[in-house]
Every structure is written in structure tokens, then in C-alpha cells.
Amino acid sequence: KAVVSTQSTGDYLDLYLIHWPMHLQPDTEMGNFPMDAEGQPIPDSSSPTIAQTWAELEKLVDEGKCRNIGLSNFNIQQIEEVLAIARIRPACLQVESHPQLPNLELLEFCKKQGMAFVSYSPLANPGSKFRRPEQVSLLENEVVKKVATAHGVTPGQVLIRYQVDKGNAVIPKSVTPSRIVENLAVTSFTLTQSEVDELSAISKDFPDPGYRTCSVKHFGKHPRYPFKNEL
């Protein structure tokens, strides 16, 4: 729909992503995430392959409808599949990242491939519907609070600056005006490398690779589910 709308306005999209490497059976009655009677996702066997989808995104760039194209929630193997057939390489990978799930291996892979690493949920979804009942708030973590006190900032600002100091793009989400202002006010301080390392080590409190808040494990049996090693 977004691409269709650009045809009438003459505008373009700055960035267009394949949001997940999974495809599901389209069914308006069952909503965007159709499940069978046993609660399992229903793959769309008629859906284009990732290679075909990527080729269509490349056409949008050729036509001037989109400036950049990229991926989201792909694992390394799935990214390599795209790189093997891409005429226009992915500009970025958007993925969940925070000290409970720093995704360091994926970050290094993106750096080597010249892809920007875009961190979503940098605060680990403290108020999200994806939050699990047993989840411990990252904003209350003692290491995060210690670093915040040392710099005279909030825990949330530390978590955003953590991404900036690793060279990542970061996209915190808020609907509260004061929080939006706070999220932007992270340019007056810098974390030391030892602080960055100490924050990354928080992930060791959880099974490898860390604690993923947006795991969508109900799609775990989908053949293209990207986090099968975490099930």
C-alpha cells in the first residue's frame, strides 16, 4: 500500500524492509497471523520466495520509488541467501538488540557485509504486549542503573547510548512526548568501552544468545522461523 501511494504523490520511500523471513497464508477472517486448529502457523505455499521478493524490491529502487531496501529479523544464514542473489545489497538489518540480547555475532556479520545494524526494542520492551510475565525489566537492572548514575542520566538514555556507542542505528518507540524528548537527549555523554562491555555481559544471565522479548515463538514450527536455535 505504501508503494502504491507513492505513485500518485511522486514521493519515494527512504527505506523498505522485508519485515520477517516467514510468509503466512493470507486470510482476512483469521487476521494477519493465521493459525490452524492446533495453534500452528499456516505457511503460504503460493507466496513468492525471498529471492523473488527481493527482486521486486530491487525494481522499486530502479523505478525511483524507494531509495534503500533492507531486511528485518533475518538470521545470518537467511541474510547470506539474500546476498547470494542480490543485485542491490541490503542497506541494513533491523533486529532486536539490547544488553539482554546484544546480538554481537550478528552485529559483526553486518559490519563485514557493509550493512547498517538497526536496533529495535533497545529498552527490551518494558511496556510492550510482547513482554513475558517472568521478564525482569532491563530499566531496573543494577548495572544499567549504576552506569546511569555515573553519567547523571536515566537508565533508558544509557540503553540508547549503548547502541550509539557500538555504532548502531537505534529506534526506540514511545507515544509520550516527554519520553520522546528524553530518548533524543543522549548526545551529552559517552559510555566507556568498559561500560559497554559490562552492559553486554548482562546477556550472560540468560541462555545463549540472550533474552529475546519479540520471539514470536508461536511461529516456531514455521520452516522459515529465524530463531530455531533458541527454541
Short mmCIF file of C-alpha atoms in Angstrom, two decimals:
data_model
loop_
_atom_site.label_atom_id
_atom_site.label_comp_id
_atom_site.label_asym_id
_atom_site.label_seq_id
_atom_site.Cartn_x
_atom_site.Cartn_y
_atom_site.Cartn_z
CA LYS A 1 0.00 0.00 0.00
CA ALA A 2 2.83 2.38 0.82
CA VAL A 3 4.41 1.87 -2.57
CA VAL A 4 1.11 2.32 -4.40
CA SER A 5 0.56 5.65 -2.62
CA THR A 6 3.88 6.99 -3.92
CA GLN A 7 2.67 6.66 -7.50
CA SER A 8 0.10 9.42 -7.01
CA THR A 9 2.25 11.79 -4.97
CA GLY A 10 5.57 11.43 -6.77
CA ASP A 11 7.30 10.79 -3.45
CA TYR A 12 9.55 7.88 -2.53
CA LEU A 13 10.28 5.66 0.44
CA ASP A 14 13.61 6.17 2.20
CA LEU A 15 13.72 2.53 3.30
CA TYR A 16 11.62 -0.56 2.59
CA LEU A 17 12.21 -3.78 4.55
CA ILE A 18 11.23 -7.41 4.33
CA HIS A 19 9.98 -7.48 7.91
CA TRP A 20 10.20 -11.25 8.53
CA PRO A 21 11.67 -14.13 6.51
CA MET A 22 8.41 -16.05 7.06
CA HIS A 23 5.34 -15.99 4.84
CA LEU A 24 1.85 -16.84 6.09
CA GLN A 25 -1.39 -17.81 4.40
CA PRO A 26 -3.34 -14.60 3.73
CA ASP A 27 -6.75 -14.84 5.38
CA THR A 28 -8.72 -11.75 6.27
CA GLU A 29 -11.05 -13.69 8.58
CA MET A 30 -8.13 -15.02 10.65
CA GLY A 31 -6.22 -11.74 10.70
CA ASN A 32 -2.58 -11.10 9.86
CA PHE A 33 -1.29 -14.18 11.71
CA PRO A 34 -3.40 -17.18 10.66
CA MET A 35 -3.11 -20.30 12.81
CA ASP A 36 -4.55 -23.77 12.33
CA ALA A 37 -6.73 -25.67 14.80
CA GLU A 38 -3.63 -26.82 16.69
CA GLY A 39 -2.33 -23.29 17.08
CA GLN A 40 0.37 -23.64 14.44
CA PRO A 41 1.13 -21.01 11.77
CA ILE A 42 -0.21 -21.66 8.28
CA PRO A 43 2.55 -21.05 5.70
CA ASP A 44 1.55 -19.65 2.33
CA SER A 45 2.80 -22.19 -0.20
CA SER A 46 1.90 -19.85 -3.08
CA SER A 47 3.93 -16.97 -1.66
CA PRO A 48 6.94 -15.76 -3.68
CA THR A 49 10.33 -16.90 -2.45
CA ILE A 50 12.63 -14.48 -0.63
CA ALA A 51 14.69 -14.26 -3.83
CA GLN A 52 11.61 -13.27 -5.85
CA THR A 53 10.54 -10.79 -3.20
CA TRP A 54 13.99 -9.20 -3.13
CA ALA A 55 13.97 -8.86 -6.92
CA GLU A 56 10.71 -6.93 -6.68
CA LEU A 57 12.22 -4.58 -4.10
CA GLU A 58 15.17 -4.02 -6.42
CA LYS A 59 12.70 -2.98 -9.13
CA LEU A 60 11.29 -0.35 -6.78
CA VAL A 61 14.78 1.11 -6.38
CA ASP A 62 15.26 1.06 -10.18
CA GLU A 63 11.95 2.90 -10.61
CA GLY A 64 12.86 5.56 -8.04
CA LYS A 65 10.04 4.57 -5.70
CA CYS A 66 12.44 3.53 -2.96
CA ARG A 67 15.92 4.74 -2.03
CA ASN A 68 17.07 1.83 0.15
CA ILE A 69 15.94 -1.73 0.77
CA GLY A 70 16.79 -3.99 3.68
CA LEU A 71 15.91 -6.87 5.97
CA SER A 72 14.45 -7.35 9.43
CA ASN A 73 14.52 -10.36 11.78
CA PHE A 74 16.67 -12.46 9.43
CA ASN A 75 19.37 -14.73 10.84
CA ILE A 76 22.86 -14.93 9.32
CA GLN A 77 22.08 -17.89 7.05
CA GLN A 78 18.97 -16.16 5.73
CA ILE A 79 20.91 -12.94 5.09
CA GLU A 80 23.53 -14.93 3.18
CA GLU A 81 20.75 -16.34 0.98
CA VAL A 82 19.77 -12.79 0.02
CA LEU A 83 23.37 -11.67 -0.51
CA ALA A 84 23.93 -14.60 -2.88
CA ILE A 85 21.24 -13.42 -5.30
CA ALA A 86 21.12 -9.67 -4.66
CA ARG A 87 21.85 -7.21 -7.43
CA ILE A 88 21.32 -4.42 -4.89
CA ARG A 89 22.68 -5.40 -1.49
CA PRO A 90 20.61 -4.89 1.68
CA ALA A 91 21.29 -1.47 3.19
CA CYS A 92 20.57 -2.64 6.72
CA LEU A 93 19.33 -5.28 9.08
CA GLN A 94 16.73 -4.28 11.65
CA VAL A 95 16.70 -6.58 14.66
CA GLU A 96 16.00 -6.61 18.40
CA SER A 97 19.09 -5.59 20.36
CA HIS A 98 19.76 -4.51 23.94
CA PRO A 99 22.08 -5.67 26.77
CA GLN A 100 19.92 -8.73 27.44
CA LEU A 101 20.26 -9.63 23.73
CA PRO A 102 23.25 -7.74 22.26
CA ASN A 103 23.38 -9.89 19.11
CA LEU A 104 27.15 -9.38 18.87
CA GLU A 105 27.76 -12.13 16.30
CA LEU A 106 25.04 -10.72 14.05
CA LEU A 107 26.44 -7.21 14.53
CA GLU A 108 29.92 -8.28 13.44
CA PHE A 109 28.48 -10.08 10.43
CA CYS A 110 26.63 -6.93 9.35
CA LYS A 111 29.77 -4.82 9.75
CA LYS A 112 31.72 -7.18 7.50
CA GLN A 113 28.96 -7.04 4.90
CA GLY A 114 28.69 -3.25 4.98
CA MET A 115 25.13 -3.37 6.31
CA ALA A 116 23.87 -0.90 8.88
CA PHE A 117 22.69 -2.54 12.10
CA VAL A 118 19.39 -1.05 13.30
CA SER A 119 18.38 -1.86 16.87
CA TYR A 120 14.70 -2.04 17.70
CA SER A 121 13.37 -2.53 21.24
CA PRO A 122 16.58 -1.04 22.74
CA LEU A 123 14.88 -0.83 26.15
CA ALA A 124 13.79 -4.50 25.94
CA ASN A 125 10.09 -3.73 25.60
CA PRO A 126 9.29 -2.59 29.16
CA GLY A 127 5.65 -1.84 28.30
CA SER A 128 5.10 -3.97 25.22
CA LYS A 129 2.46 -6.61 24.57
CA PHE A 130 5.38 -8.93 23.76
CA ARG A 131 6.62 -8.68 27.36
CA ARG A 132 6.62 -12.05 29.12
CA PRO A 133 5.25 -12.43 32.67
CA GLU A 134 8.63 -13.57 34.03
CA GLN A 135 10.60 -10.81 32.31
CA VAL A 136 12.84 -8.71 34.55
CA SER A 137 12.83 -5.06 33.48
CA LEU A 138 16.14 -4.01 31.97
CA LEU A 139 15.45 -0.49 33.26
CA GLU A 140 15.75 -1.89 36.80
CA ASN A 141 18.97 -3.78 36.18
CA GLU A 142 21.64 -2.83 38.70
CA VAL A 143 24.40 -2.48 36.09
CA VAL A 144 22.22 -0.20 33.95
CA LYS A 145 21.27 1.92 36.97
CA LYS A 146 24.90 2.16 38.09
CA VAL A 147 26.02 3.44 34.69
CA ALA A 148 23.08 5.88 34.59
CA THR A 149 24.02 7.29 37.99
CA ALA A 150 27.66 7.68 36.92
CA HIS A 151 26.60 9.85 33.98
CA GLY A 152 23.66 11.62 35.62
CA VAL A 153 21.16 10.29 33.06
CA THR A 154 18.23 7.88 33.06
CA PRO A 155 18.53 4.10 32.53
CA GLY A 156 16.65 4.47 29.27
CA GLN A 157 19.18 7.01 27.99
CA VAL A 158 22.02 4.62 28.89
CA LEU A 159 20.39 1.85 26.85
CA ILE A 160 20.00 4.10 23.81
CA ARG A 161 23.54 5.44 24.12
CA TYR A 162 24.77 1.83 24.41
CA GLN A 163 23.62 1.29 20.82
CA VAL A 164 25.05 4.59 19.58
CA ASP A 165 28.48 3.84 21.07
CA LYS A 166 28.52 0.49 19.30
CA GLY A 167 27.97 2.28 16.00
CA ASN A 168 24.38 1.13 15.61
CA ALA A 169 21.28 2.97 14.48
CA VAL A 170 18.64 2.80 17.20
CA ILE A 171 14.86 3.25 17.00
CA PRO A 172 13.25 3.50 20.46
CA LYS A 173 9.46 3.75 20.44
CA SER A 174 7.32 5.97 22.63
CA VAL A 175 3.99 7.78 22.42
CA THR A 176 4.77 10.02 25.40
CA PRO A 177 6.15 13.45 24.38
CA SER A 178 8.44 13.74 27.42
CA ARG A 179 9.87 10.27 26.75
CA ILE A 180 10.48 11.11 23.10
CA VAL A 181 12.45 14.20 24.17
CA GLU A 182 14.39 12.11 26.73
CA ASN A 183 15.20 9.46 24.13
CA LEU A 184 16.75 12.08 21.86
CA ALA A 185 18.84 13.66 24.62
CA VAL A 186 21.74 11.20 24.52
CA THR A 187 24.44 13.29 22.86
CA SER A 188 25.85 14.91 26.01
CA PHE A 189 27.64 11.81 27.29
CA THR A 190 29.58 8.80 26.02
CA LEU A 191 29.97 5.34 27.54
CA THR A 192 33.43 3.97 28.11
CA GLN A 193 34.37 0.70 26.43
CA SER A 194 34.40 -1.00 29.83
CA GLU A 195 30.83 0.20 30.43
CA VAL A 196 29.74 -1.06 27.01
CA ASP A 197 31.33 -4.44 27.75
CA GLU A 198 29.75 -4.59 31.20
CA LEU A 199 26.34 -3.87 29.72
CA SER A 200 26.80 -6.51 27.01
CA ALA A 201 27.69 -9.05 29.71
CA ILE A 202 24.14 -8.77 31.11
CA SER A 203 23.14 -11.25 28.39
CA LYS A 204 25.17 -13.93 30.18
CA ASP A 205 22.43 -14.06 32.82
CA PHE A 206 20.33 -15.88 30.21
CA PRO A 207 20.80 -18.91 27.93
CA ASP A 208 22.76 -18.08 24.77
CA PRO A 209 22.27 -15.81 22.88
CA GLY A 210 20.29 -13.89 25.50
CA TYR A 211 16.72 -12.85 26.31
CA ARG A 212 14.58 -12.08 23.25
CA THR A 213 11.35 -10.23 24.05
CA CYS A 214 9.96 -10.34 20.48
CA SER A 215 10.49 -14.04 19.85
CA VAL A 216 7.05 -14.85 18.33
CA LYS A 217 7.64 -18.45 19.41
CA HIS A 218 4.12 -19.39 18.32
CA PHE A 219 5.62 -19.35 14.82
CA GLY A 220 8.43 -21.67 15.88
CA LYS A 221 7.33 -24.54 13.61
CA HIS A 222 7.25 -22.37 10.51
CA PRO A 223 10.00 -23.64 8.16
CA ARG A 224 11.43 -20.11 7.85
CA TYR A 225 11.31 -19.20 11.57
CA PRO A 226 14.64 -17.37 12.13
CA PHE A 227 15.33 -18.21 15.77
CA LYS A 228 15.05 -22.01 15.80
CA ASN A 229 18.28 -22.33 17.80
CA GLU A 230 16.53 -20.55 20.68
CA LEU A 231 13.51 -22.89 20.91
#
